[in-house]
Short mmCIF file of C-alpha atoms in Angstrom, two decimals:
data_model
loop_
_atom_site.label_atom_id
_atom_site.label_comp_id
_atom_site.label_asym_id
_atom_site.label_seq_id
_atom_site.Cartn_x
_atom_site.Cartn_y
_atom_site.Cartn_z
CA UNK Y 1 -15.66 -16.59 4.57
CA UNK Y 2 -18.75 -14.81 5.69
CA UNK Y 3 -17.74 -11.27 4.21
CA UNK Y 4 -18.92 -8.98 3.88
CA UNK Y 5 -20.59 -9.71 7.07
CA UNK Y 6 -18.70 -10.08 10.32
CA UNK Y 7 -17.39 -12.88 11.96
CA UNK Y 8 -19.06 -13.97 15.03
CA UNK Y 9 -18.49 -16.77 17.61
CA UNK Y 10 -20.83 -17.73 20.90
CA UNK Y 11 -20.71 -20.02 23.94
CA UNK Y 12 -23.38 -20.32 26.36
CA UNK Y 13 -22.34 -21.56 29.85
CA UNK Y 14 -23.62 -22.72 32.73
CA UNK Y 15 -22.55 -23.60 36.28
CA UNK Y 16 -18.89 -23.94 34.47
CA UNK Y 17 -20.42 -26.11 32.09
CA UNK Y 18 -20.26 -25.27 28.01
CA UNK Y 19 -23.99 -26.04 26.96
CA UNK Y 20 -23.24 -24.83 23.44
CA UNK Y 21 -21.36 -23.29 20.57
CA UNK Y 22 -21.35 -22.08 17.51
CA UNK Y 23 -20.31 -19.46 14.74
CA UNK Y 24 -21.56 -17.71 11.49
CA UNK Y 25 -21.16 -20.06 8.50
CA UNK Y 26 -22.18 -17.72 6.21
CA UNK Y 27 -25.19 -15.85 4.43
CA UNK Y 28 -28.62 -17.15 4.83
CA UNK Y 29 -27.07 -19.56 7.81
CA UNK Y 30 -27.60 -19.22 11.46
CA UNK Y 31 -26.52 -16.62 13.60
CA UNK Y 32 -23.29 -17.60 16.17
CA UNK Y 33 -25.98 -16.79 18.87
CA UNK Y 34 -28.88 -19.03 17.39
CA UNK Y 35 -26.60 -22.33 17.10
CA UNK Y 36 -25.14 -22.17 20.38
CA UNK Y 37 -28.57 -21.56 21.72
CA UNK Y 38 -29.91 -24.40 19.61
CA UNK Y 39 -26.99 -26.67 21.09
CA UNK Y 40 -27.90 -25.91 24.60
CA UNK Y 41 -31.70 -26.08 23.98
CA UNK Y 42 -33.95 -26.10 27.49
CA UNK Y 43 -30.76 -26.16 29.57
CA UNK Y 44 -29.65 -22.40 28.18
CA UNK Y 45 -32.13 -20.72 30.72
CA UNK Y 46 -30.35 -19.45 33.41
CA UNK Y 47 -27.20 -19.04 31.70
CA UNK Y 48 -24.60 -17.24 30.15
CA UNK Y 49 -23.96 -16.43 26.33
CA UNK Y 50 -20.49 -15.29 25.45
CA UNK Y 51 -20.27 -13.76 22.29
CA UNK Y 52 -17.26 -11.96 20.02
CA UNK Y 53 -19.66 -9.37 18.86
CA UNK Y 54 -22.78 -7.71 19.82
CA UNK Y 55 -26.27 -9.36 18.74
CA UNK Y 56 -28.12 -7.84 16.16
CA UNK Y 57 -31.89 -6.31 17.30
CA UNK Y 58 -33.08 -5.47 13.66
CA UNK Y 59 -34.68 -8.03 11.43
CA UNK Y 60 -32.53 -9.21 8.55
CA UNK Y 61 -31.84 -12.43 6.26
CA UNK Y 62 -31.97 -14.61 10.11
CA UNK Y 63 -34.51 -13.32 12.82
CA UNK Y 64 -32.82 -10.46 16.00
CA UNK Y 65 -30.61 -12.90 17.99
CA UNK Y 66 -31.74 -10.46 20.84
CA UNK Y 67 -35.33 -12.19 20.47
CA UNK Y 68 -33.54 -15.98 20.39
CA UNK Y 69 -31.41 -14.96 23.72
CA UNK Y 70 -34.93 -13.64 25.85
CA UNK Y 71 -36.75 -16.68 24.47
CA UNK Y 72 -34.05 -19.02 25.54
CA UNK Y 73 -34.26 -17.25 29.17
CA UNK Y 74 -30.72 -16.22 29.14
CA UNK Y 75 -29.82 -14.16 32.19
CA UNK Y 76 -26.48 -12.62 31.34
CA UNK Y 77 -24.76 -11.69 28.15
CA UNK Y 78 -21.30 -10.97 27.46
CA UNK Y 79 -20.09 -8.97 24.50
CA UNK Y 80 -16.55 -8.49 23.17
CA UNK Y 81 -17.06 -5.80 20.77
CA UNK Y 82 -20.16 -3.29 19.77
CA UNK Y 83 -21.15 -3.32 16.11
CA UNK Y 84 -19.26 -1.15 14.37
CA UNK Y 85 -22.26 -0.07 12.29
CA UNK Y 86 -23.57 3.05 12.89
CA UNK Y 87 -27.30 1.97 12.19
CA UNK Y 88 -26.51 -0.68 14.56
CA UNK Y 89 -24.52 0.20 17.24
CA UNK Y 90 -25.53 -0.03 20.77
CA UNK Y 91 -29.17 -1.18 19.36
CA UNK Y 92 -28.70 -5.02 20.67
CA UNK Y 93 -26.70 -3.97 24.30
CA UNK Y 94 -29.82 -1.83 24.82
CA UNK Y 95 -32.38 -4.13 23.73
CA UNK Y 96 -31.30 -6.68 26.01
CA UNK Y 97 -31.04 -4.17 28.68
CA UNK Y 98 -33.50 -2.91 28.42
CA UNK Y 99 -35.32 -6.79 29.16
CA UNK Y 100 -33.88 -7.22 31.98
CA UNK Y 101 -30.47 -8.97 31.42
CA UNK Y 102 -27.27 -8.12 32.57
CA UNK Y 103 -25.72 -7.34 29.43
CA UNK Y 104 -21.55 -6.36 30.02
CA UNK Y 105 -19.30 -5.43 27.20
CA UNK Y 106 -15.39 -5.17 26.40
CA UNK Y 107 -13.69 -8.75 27.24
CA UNK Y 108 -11.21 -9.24 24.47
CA UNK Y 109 -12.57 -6.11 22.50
CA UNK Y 110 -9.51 -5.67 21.08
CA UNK Y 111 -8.78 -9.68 19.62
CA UNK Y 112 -12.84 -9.25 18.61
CA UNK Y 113 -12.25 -5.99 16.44
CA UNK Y 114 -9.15 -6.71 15.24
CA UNK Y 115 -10.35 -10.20 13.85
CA UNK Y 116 -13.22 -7.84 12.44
CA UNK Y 117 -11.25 -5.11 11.14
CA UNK Y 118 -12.30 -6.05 7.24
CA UNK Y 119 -15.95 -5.52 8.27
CA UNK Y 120 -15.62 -2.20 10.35
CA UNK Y 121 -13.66 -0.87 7.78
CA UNK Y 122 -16.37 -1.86 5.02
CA UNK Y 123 -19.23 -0.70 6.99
CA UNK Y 124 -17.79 2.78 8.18
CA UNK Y 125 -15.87 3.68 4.69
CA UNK Y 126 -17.55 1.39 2.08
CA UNK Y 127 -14.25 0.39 0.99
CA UNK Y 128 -12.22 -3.07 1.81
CA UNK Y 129 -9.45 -3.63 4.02
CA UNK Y 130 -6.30 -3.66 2.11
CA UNK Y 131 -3.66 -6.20 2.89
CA UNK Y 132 -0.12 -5.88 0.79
CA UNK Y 133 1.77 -9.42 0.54
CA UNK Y 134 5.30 -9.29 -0.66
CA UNK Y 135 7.66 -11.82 -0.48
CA UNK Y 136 11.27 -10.94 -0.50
CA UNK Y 137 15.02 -11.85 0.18
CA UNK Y 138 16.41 -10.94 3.95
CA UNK Y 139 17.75 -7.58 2.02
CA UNK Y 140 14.26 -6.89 0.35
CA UNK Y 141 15.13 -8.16 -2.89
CA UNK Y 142 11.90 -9.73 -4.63
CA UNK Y 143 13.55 -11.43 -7.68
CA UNK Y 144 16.60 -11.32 -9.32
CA UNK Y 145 17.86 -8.80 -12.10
CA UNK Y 146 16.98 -10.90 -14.69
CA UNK Y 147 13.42 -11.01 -13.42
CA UNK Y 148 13.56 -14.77 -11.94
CA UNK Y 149 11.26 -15.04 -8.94
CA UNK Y 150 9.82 -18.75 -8.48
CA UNK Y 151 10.72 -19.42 -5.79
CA UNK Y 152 11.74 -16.70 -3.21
CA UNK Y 153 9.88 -18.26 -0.73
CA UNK Y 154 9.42 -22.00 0.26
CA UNK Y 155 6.51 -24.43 -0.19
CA UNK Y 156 4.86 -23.43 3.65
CA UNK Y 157 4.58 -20.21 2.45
CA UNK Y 158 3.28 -19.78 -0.75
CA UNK Y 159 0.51 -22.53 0.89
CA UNK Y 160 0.07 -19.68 3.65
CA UNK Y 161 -0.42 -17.34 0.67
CA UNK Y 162 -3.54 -19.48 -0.82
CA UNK Y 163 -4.79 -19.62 2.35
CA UNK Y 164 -4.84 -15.80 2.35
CA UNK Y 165 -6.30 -15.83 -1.17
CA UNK Y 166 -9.37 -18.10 0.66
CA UNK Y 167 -10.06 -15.54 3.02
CA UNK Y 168 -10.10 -12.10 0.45
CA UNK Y 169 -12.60 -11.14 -1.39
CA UNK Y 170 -10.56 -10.21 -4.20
CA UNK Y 171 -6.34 -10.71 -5.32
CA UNK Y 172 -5.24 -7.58 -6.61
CA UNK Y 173 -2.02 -7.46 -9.01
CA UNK Y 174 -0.56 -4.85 -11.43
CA UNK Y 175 0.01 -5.14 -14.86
CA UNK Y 176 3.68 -5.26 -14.41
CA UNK Y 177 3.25 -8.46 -12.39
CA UNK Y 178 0.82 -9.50 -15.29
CA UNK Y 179 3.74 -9.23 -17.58
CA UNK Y 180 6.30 -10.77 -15.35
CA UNK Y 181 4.88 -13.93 -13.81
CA UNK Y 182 1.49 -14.33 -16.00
CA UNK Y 183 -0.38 -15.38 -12.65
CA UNK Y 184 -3.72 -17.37 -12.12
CA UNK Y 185 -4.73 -15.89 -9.04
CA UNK Y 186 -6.77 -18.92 -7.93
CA UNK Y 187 -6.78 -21.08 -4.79
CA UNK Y 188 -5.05 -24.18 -6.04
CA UNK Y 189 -2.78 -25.01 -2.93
CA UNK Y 190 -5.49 -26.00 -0.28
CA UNK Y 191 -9.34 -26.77 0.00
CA UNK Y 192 -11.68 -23.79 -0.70
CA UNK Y 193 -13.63 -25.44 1.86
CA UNK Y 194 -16.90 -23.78 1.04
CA UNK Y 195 -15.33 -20.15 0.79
CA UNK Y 196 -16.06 -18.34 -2.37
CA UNK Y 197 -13.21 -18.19 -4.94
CA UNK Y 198 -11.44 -14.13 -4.65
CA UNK Y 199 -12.59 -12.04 -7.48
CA UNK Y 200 -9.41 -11.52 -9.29
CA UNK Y 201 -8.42 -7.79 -10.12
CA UNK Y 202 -5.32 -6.19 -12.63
CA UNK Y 203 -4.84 -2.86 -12.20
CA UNK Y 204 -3.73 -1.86 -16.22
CA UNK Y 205 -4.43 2.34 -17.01
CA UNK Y 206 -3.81 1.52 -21.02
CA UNK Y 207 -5.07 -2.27 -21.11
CA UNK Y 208 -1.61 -3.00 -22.47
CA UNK Y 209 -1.60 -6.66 -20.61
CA UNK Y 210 -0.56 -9.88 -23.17
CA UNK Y 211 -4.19 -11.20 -24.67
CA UNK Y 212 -2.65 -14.26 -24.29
CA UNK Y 213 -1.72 -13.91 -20.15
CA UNK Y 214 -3.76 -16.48 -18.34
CA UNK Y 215 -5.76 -13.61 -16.67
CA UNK Y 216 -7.24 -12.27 -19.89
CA UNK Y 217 -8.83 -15.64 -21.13
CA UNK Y 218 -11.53 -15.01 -18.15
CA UNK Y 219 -13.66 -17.44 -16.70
CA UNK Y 220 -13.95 -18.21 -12.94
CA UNK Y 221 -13.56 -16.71 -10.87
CA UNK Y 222 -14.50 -13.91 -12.50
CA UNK Y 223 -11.82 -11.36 -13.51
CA UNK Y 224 -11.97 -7.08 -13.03
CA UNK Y 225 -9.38 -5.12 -15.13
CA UNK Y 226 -9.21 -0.88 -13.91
CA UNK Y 227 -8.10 0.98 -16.33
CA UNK Y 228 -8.60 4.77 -17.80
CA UNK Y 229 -10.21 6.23 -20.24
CA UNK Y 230 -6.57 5.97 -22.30
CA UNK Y 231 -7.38 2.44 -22.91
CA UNK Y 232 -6.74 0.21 -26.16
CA UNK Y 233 -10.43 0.38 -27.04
CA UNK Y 234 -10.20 -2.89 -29.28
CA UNK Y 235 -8.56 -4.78 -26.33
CA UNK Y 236 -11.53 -3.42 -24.42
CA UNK Y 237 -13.99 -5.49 -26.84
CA UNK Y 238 -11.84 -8.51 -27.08
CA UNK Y 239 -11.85 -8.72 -22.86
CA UNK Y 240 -15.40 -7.85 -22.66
CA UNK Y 241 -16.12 -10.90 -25.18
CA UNK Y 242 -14.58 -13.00 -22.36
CA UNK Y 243 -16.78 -12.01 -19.42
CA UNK Y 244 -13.92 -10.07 -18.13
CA UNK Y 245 -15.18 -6.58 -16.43
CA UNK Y 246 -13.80 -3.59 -17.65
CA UNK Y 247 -13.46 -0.96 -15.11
CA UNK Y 248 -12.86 2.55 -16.71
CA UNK Y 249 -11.90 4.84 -13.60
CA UNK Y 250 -10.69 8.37 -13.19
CA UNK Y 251 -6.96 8.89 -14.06
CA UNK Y 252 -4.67 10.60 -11.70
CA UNK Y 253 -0.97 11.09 -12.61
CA UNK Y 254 -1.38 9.13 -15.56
CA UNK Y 255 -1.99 6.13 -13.42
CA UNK Y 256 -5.74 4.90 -12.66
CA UNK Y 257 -6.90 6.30 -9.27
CA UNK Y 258 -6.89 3.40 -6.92
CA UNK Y 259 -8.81 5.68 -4.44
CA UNK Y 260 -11.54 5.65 -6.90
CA UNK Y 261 -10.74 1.64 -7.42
CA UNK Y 262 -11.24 0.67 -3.91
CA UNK Y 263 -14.97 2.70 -3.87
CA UNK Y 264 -15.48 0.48 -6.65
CA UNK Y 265 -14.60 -2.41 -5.45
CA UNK Y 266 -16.48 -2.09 -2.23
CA UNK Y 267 -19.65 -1.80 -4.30
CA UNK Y 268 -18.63 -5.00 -5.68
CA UNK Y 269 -18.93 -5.84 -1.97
CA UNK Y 270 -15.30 -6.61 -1.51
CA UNK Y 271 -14.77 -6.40 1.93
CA UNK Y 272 -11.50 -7.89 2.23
CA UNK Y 273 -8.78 -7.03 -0.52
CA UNK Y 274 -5.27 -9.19 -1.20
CA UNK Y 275 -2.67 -7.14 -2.86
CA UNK Y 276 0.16 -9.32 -4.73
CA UNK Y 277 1.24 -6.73 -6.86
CA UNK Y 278 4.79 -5.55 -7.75
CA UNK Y 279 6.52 -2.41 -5.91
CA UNK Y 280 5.28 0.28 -8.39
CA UNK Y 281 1.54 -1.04 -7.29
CA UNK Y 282 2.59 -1.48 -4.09
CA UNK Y 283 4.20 2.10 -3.40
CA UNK Y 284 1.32 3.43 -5.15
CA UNK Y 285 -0.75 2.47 -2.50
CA UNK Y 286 1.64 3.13 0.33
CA UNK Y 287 1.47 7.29 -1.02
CA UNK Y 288 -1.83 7.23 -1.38
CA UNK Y 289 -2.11 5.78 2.14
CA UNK Y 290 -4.70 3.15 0.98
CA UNK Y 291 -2.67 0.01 2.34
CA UNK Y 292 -3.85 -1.07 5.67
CA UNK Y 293 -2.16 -4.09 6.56
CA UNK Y 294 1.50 -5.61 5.61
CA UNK Y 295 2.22 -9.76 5.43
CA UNK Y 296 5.85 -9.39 4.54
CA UNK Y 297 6.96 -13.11 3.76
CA UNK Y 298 11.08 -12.85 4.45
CA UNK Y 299 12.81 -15.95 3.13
CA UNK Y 300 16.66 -16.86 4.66
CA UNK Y 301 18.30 -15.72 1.52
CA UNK Y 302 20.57 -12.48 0.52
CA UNK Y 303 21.08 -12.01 -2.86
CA UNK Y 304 23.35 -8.36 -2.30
CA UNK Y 305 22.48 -6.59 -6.30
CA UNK Y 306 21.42 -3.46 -6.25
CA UNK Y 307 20.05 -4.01 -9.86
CA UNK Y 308 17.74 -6.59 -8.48
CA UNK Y 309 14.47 -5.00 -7.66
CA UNK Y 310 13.17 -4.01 -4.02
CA UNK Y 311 9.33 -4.95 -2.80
CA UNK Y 312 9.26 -1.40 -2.60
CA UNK Y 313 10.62 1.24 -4.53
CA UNK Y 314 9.89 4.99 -6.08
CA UNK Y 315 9.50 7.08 -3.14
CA UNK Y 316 11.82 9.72 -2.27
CA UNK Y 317 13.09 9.88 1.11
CA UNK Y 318 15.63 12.38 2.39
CA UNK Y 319 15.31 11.86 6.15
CA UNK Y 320 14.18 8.74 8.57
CA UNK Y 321 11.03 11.09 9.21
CA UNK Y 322 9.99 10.03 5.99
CA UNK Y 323 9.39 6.35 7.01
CA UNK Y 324 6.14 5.29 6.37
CA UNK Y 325 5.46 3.83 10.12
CA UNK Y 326 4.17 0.14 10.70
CA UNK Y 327 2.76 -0.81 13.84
CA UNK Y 328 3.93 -4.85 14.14
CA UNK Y 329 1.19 -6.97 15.28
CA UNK Y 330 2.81 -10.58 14.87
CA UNK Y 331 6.01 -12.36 14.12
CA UNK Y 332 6.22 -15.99 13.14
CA UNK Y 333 8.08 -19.34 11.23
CA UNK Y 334 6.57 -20.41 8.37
CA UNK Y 335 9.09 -23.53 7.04
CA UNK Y 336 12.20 -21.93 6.45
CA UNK Y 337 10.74 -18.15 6.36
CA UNK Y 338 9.61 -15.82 8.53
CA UNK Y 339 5.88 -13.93 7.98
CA UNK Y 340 5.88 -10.14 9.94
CA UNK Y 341 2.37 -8.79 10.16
CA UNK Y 342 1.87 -5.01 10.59
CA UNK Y 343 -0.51 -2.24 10.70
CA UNK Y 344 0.28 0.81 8.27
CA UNK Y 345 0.16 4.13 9.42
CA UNK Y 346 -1.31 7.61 7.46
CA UNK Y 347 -3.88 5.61 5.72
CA UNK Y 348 -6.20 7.79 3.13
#
């Protein structure tokens, strides 16, 4: 909820003893390293501060944590990861080093920079970190021939799925799923609990979504449409009446160029990007190699027609070398379903 700045936890500890805690609320809010100092107060010199990521040295909306952790009298430091930022780097490690403390680095690096990965990407690339959700029968069927969809997947799930929505910066459909499901795109299942409501985004190259679809009356959050130059010029006007952001991007096979979305939308400073789109949106970004994460919601159910549609479908694959690869990273029950988390390989 802090994007599209990084998550950070600290402890500081003493003679076995936890003095303090803490963790990044947000912007303009403490540093992880400032509130666990604050916790332990006169008792923190001497001691050790744990922290997920390294502490900033440069002066930004907070004071250098590096400055809090010498005035506290901290005598050793322990760092998970090293910012990812170029311009940042290294800068903190060295600062405190370079003070005196024994600074170490690289316990749980690879928990700390996965649970990160939205920011690195953002800061290295400008662009978010793309996550694809699908939801789809034990033979990859996402809704029946007729259409029919609701529900493929059981109550725990689709909760799981707001929760998801909480923690993007944006929801990201096609206009196909515009057409099919007219969705909201809002976190209605649980709390917001502070976060900021996703920007909602409909990827639609000739603006031909329904006027009447839910996601053109605007509002809040606020709403993005891409589209091309090709685009129904008065439905243009009639969406721009409703606050809704009109995107015009570069068009590449007829299609709008979702490269060229995702710089956008990391202007927009979306770090963190929720894909709920259909298969042709879906394998779109699978060719282009601009999907970086699958959640693949599989619900105990076969429905065994070929006419009913696949969560992904259009590319053309004559041998298993073909495959795009996934690397799994987790495997669990949610209700009756099961959730499989993976990395995508041969990203863009």
């Amino acid at each position: 909820m802090v994007h599209p700045n990084p998550m950070v936890g600290a402890v500081v500890v003493k003679e076995g003893r936890i003095l303090g805690t803490g963790y990044h609320r947000g912007p303009f809010t403490s540093h992880a390293e400032a509130e666990a100092l604050g916790q332990a107060r006169r008792e923190a010199a001497g001691a050790v501060l744990y922290v997920t990521l390294e502490p900033c040295s440069h002066q930004g909306r907070t004071p250098p944590c590096t400055d809090a952790i010498l005035s506290a009298g901290i005598e050793r430091v322990v760092i998970a990861a090293l910012d990812p930022n170029p311009h940042i780097s290294g800068g903190g490690m060295e600062r405190l080093r370079e003070a005196g403390l024994e600074v170490e680095s690289g316990l749980l690096a690879e928990d700390a920079s996965r649970l990160n990965a939205a920011y690195e990407k953002y800061v290295l690339t400008g662009r978010p970190l793309v996550t694809v959700k699908m939801a789809a029968t034990a033979d990859g069927k996402i809704a029946a021939r007729g259409g029919a969809s609701k529900w493929i997947t059981g109550e725990k799930a689709r909760r799981l799925v707001h929760c998801m929505r909480r923690e993007s910066d944006a929801v990201m459909v096609g206009k196909g799923t515009v057409e099919a499901d007219d969705p909201e795109l809002t976190v209605r299942m649980v709390p917001l609990r502070g976060a900021k409501p996703p920007t909602r985004v409909v990827v639609d190259s000739h603006l031909s979504m329904p006027a009447g679809c839910k996601l053109a009356q605007g509002g809040e959050p606020r709403v993005v449409v891409a589209t091309t130059a090709a685009h129904d010029a008065e439905k243009a006007a009639l969406l721009r009446e409703r606050g809704i952001e009109v995107l015009v991007l570069s068009e590449r096979i007829g299609q709008v160029d979702l490269g060229e979305l995702m710089a956008a939308l990391g202007e927009r400073e979306v770090a963190q990007l929720l894909v709920e789109g259909g298969p042709a949106l879906v394998t779109s970004l699978f060719e282009r190699g601009l999907a970086d994460r699958l959640a693949l919601f599989i619900a105990p159910k076969v429905f065994g027609d070929e006419r009913a549609r696949s969560w992904v479908e259009g590319r053309e694959v004559t041998d298993p070398d073909q495959a795009l690869p996934l690397t799994w990273m987790n495997l669990r029950r949610v209700g009756d379903d099961l959730l499989l988390e993976a990395e995508i390989s041969g990203r863009e």
